[in-house]
mmCIF file of C-alpha atoms in Angstrom:
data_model
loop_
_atom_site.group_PDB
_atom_site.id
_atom_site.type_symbol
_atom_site.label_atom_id
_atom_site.label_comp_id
_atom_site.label_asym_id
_atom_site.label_seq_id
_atom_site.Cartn_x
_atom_site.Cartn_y
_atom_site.Cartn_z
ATOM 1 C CA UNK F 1 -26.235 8.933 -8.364
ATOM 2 C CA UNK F 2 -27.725 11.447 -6.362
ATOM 3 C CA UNK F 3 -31.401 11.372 -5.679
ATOM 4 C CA UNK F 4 -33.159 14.350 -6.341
ATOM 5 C CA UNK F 5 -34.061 16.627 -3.105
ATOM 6 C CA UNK F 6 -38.207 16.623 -4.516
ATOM 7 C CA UNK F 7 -38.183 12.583 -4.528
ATOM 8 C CA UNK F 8 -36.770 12.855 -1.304
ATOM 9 C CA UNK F 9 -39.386 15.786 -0.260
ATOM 10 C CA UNK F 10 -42.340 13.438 -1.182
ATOM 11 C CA UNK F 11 -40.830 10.127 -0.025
ATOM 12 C CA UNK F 12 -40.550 6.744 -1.670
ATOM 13 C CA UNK F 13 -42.571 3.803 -0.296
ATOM 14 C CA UNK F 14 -45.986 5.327 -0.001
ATOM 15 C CA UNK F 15 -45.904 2.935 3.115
ATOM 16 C CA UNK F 16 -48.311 2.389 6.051
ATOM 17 C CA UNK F 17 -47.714 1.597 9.331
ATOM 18 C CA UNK F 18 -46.678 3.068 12.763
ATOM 19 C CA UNK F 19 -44.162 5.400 10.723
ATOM 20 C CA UNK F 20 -45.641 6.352 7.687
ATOM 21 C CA UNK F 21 -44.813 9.557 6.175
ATOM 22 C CA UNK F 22 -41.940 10.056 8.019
ATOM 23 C CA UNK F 23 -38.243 9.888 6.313
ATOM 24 C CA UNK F 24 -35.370 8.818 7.493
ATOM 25 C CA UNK F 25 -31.437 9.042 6.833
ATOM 26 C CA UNK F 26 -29.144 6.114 7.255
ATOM 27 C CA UNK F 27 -25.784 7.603 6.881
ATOM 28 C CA UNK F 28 -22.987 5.262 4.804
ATOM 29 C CA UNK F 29 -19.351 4.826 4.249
ATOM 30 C CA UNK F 30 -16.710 2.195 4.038
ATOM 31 C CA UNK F 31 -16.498 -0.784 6.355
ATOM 32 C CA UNK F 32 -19.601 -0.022 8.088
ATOM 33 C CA UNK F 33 -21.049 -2.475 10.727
ATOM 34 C CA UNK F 34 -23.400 -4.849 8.814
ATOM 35 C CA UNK F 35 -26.305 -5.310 11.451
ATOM 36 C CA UNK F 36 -26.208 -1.514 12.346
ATOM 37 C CA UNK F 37 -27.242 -0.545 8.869
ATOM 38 C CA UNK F 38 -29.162 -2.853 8.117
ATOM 39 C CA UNK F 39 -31.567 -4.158 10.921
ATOM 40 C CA UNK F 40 -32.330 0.110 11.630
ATOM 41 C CA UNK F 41 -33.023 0.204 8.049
ATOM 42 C CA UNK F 42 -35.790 -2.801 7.485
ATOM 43 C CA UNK F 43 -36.965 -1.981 10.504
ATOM 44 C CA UNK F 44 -37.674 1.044 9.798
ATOM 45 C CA UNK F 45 -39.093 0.283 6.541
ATOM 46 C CA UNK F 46 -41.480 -2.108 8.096
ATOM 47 C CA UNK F 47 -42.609 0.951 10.040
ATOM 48 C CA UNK F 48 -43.609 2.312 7.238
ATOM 49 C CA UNK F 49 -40.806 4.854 7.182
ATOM 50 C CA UNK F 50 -39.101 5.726 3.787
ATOM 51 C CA UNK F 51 -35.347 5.062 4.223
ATOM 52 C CA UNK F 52 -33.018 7.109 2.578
ATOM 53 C CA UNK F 53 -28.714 5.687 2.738
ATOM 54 C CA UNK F 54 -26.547 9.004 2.443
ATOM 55 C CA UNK F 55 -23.390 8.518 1.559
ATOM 56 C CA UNK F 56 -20.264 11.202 1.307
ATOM 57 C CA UNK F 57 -19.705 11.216 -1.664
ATOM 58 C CA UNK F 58 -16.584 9.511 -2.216
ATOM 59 C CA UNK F 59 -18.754 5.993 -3.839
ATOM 60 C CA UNK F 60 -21.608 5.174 -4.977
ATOM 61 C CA UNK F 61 -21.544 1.503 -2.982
ATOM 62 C CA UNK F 62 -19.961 0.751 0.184
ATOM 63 C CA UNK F 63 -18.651 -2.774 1.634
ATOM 64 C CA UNK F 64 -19.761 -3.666 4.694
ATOM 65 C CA UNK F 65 -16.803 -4.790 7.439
ATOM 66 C CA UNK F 66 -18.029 -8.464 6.202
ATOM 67 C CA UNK F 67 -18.248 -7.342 2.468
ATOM 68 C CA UNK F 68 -21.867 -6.720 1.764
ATOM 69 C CA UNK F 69 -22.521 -3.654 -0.362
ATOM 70 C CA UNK F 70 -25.052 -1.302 0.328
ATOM 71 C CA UNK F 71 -25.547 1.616 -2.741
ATOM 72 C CA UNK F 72 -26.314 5.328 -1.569
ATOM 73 C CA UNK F 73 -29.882 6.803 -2.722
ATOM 74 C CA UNK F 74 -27.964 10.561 -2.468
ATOM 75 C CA UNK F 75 -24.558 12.156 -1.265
ATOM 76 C CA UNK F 76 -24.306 13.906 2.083
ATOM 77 C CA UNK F 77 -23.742 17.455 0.257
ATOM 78 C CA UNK F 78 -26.947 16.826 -2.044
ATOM 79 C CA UNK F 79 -29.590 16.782 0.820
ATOM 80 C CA UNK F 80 -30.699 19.075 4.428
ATOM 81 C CA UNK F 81 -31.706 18.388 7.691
ATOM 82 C CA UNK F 82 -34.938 19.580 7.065
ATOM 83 C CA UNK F 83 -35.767 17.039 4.719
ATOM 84 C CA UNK F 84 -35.426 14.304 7.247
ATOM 85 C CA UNK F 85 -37.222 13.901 10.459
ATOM 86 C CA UNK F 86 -34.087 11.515 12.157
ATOM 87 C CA UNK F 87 -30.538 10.778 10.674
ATOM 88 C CA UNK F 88 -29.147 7.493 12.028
ATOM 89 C CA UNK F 89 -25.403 6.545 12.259
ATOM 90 C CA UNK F 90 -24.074 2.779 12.073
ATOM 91 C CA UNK F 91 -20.362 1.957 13.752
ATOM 92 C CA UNK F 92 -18.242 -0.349 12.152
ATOM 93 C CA UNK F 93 -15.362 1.472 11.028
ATOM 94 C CA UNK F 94 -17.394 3.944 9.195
ATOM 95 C CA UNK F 95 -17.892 6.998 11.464
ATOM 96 C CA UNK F 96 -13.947 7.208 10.926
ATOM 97 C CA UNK F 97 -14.328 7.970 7.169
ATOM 98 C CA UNK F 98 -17.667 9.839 7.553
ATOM 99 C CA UNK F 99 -15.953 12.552 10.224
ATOM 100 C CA UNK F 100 -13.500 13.032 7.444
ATOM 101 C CA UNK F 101 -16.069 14.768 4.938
ATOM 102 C CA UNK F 102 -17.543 18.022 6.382
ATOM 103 C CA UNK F 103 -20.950 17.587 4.402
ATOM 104 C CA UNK F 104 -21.554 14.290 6.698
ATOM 105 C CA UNK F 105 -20.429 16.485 9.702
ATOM 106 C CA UNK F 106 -22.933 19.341 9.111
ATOM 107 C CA UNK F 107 -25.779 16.977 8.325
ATOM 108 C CA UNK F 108 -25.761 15.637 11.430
ATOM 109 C CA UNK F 109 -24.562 18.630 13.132
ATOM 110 C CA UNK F 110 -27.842 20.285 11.642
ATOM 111 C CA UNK F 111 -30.286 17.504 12.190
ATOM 112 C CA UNK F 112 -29.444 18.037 15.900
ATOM 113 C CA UNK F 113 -30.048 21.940 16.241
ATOM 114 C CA UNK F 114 -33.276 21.482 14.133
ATOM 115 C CA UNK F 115 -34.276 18.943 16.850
ATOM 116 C CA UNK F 116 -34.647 15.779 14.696
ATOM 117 C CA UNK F 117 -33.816 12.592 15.630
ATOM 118 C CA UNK F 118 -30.039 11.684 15.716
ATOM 119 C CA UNK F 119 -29.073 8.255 17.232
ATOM 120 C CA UNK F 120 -25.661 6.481 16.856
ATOM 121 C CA UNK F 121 -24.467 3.239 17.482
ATOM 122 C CA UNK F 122 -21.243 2.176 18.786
ATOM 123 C CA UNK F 123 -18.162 3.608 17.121
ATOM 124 C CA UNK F 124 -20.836 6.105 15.922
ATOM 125 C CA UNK F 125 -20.148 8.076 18.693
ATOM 126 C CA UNK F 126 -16.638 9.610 16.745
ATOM 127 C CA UNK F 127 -19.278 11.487 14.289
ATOM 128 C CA UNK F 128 -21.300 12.869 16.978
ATOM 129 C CA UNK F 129 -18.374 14.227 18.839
ATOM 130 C CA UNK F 130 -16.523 15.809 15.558
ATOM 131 C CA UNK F 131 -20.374 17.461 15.322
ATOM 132 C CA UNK F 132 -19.901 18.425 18.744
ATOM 133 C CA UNK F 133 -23.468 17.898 19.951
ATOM 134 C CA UNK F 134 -22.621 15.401 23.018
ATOM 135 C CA UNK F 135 -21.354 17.892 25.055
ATOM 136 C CA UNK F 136 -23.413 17.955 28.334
ATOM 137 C CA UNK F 137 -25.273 14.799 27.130
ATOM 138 C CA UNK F 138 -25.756 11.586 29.064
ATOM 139 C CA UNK F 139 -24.400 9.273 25.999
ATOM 140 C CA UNK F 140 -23.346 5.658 25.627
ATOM 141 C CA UNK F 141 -20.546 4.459 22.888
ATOM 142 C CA UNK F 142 -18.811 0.795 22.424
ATOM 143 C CA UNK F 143 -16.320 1.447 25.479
ATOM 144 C CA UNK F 144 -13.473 1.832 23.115
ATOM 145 C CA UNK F 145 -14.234 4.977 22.534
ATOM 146 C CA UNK F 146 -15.528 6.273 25.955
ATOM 147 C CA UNK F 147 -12.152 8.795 26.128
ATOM 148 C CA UNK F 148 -13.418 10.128 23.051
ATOM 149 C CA UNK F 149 -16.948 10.622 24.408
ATOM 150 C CA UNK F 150 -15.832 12.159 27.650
ATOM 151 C CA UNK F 151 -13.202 14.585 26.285
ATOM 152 C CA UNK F 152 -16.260 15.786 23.600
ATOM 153 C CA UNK F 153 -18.287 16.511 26.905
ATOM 154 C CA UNK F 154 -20.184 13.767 27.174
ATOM 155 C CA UNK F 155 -21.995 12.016 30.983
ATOM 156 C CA UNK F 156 -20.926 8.511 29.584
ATOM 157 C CA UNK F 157 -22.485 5.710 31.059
ATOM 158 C CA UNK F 158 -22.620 1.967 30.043
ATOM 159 C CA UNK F 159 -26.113 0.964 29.091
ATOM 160 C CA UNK F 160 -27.706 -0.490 26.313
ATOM 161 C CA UNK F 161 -29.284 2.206 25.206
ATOM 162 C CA UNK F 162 -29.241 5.835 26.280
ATOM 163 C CA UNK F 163 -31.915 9.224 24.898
ATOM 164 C CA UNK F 164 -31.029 12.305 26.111
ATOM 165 C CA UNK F 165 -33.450 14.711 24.462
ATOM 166 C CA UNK F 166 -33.434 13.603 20.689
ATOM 167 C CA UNK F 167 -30.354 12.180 21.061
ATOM 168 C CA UNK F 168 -30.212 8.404 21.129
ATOM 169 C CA UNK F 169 -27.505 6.159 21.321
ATOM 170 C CA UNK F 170 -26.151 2.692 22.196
ATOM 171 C CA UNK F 171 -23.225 0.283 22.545
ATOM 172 C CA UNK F 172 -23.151 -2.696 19.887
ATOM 173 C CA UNK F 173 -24.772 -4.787 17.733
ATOM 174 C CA UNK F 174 -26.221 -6.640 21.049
ATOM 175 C CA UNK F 175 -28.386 -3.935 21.876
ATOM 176 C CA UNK F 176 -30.021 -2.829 18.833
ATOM 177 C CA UNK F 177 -33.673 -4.033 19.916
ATOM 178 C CA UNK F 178 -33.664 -1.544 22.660
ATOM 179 C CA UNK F 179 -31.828 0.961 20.449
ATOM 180 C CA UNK F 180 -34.792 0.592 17.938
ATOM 181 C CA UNK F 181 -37.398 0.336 20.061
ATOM 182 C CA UNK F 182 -36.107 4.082 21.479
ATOM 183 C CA UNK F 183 -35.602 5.635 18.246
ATOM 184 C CA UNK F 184 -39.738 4.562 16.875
ATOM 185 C CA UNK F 185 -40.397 5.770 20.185
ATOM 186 C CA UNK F 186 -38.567 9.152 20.107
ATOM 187 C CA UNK F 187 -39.994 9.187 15.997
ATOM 188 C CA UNK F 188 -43.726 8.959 17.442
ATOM 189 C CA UNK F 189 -43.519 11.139 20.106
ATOM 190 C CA UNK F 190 -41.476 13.704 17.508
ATOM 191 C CA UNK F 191 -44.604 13.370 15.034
ATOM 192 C CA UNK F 192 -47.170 14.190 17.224
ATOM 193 C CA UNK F 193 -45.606 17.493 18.222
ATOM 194 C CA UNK F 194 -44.804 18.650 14.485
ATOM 195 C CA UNK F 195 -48.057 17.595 13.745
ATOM 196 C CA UNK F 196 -49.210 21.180 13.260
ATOM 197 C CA UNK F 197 -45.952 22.201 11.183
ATOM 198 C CA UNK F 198 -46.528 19.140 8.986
ATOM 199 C CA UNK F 199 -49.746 20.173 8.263
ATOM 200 C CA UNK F 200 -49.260 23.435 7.187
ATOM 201 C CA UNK F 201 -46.297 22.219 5.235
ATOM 202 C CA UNK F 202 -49.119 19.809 3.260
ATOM 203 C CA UNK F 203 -51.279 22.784 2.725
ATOM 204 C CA UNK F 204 -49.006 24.815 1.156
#
């Protein structure tokens, strides 16, 4: 089930586009929010990105909260930070199963002090906070879970979408163009300062 860390090292789609080259994880569990998985990940892909879904291990396919499956390409515990260059969290119920598996935890956890790309969407938020990276961060969340935000040390404020560094996150499903358009922004501007690292990387 797992896909192996080389495949994941070289990428998949041998895409072009805005994006290409770069790789990206979608993280995945049970009852996830249908739009927040999937419009980030075909958008992405259209990008040119190669989109990895990480999973926690505990299935190989996850229902959606409206029942559509979506099948994990590796398990959270089976990858690094380092072989991503942004790790994206849909809401939906999910976050409350992911925060429950430490190997989802320290994947995003890691992503963050390795200054990828992390953005969350809506009930998202919970994993961010159980990685503890929101403290002193200006950070949105669906409201529901503004207490949660505030008590990890979060500046919430209600906006569609919020980046704080290369942290990105939003509210709902309603604002996911302006959450997208934010994280191929924050992806672009990312590239173009690793540009050196990724080129000695190639070299060697």
């Amino acid at each position: 089930m797992a896909m192996e860390a080389r495949n994941i090292d070289k990428g998949i789609d041998g895409g072009t586009g805005e994006l290409a080259g770069m790789r990206i994880a979608i993280l995945a569990e049970t009852l996830y929010e249908d739009l927040e998985l999937w419009y980030p990940y075909y958008r992405l892909r259209e990008a040119g990105a190669d989109v990895f879904v990480v999973g926690s291990g505990s299935a190989e396919t996850y229902q959606s909260k409206h029942g559509y499956p979506v099948t994990v390409d590796a398990e959270a515990d089976t990858v690094t930070a380092s072989q991503f260059d942004a790790v994206i969290i849909p809401g939906g119920y999910s976050p409350d199963h992911m925060r429950r598996h430490p190997s989802m935890v320290k994947l995003v956890r890691e992503a963050h002090e390795q200054g990828k790309v992390v953005a969350a969407i809506c009930h998202a938020g919970w994993m961010l906070a159980s990685a503890d990276i929101v403290r002193g961060k200006t950070a949105t969340s669906y409201r529901s879970i503004k207490d949660d935000m505030v008590n990890a040390g979060a500046n919430w404020v209600d906006r569609e979408v919020v980046r704080d560094g290369w942290l990105v996150t939003s509210r709902s499903p309603a604002d996911l163009p302006a959450f997208m358009r934010t994280i191929i922004a924050a992806l672009k501007e990312r590239r173009g300062r690793t540009a050196p690292e990724r080129q000695v990387a190639l070299a060697g």
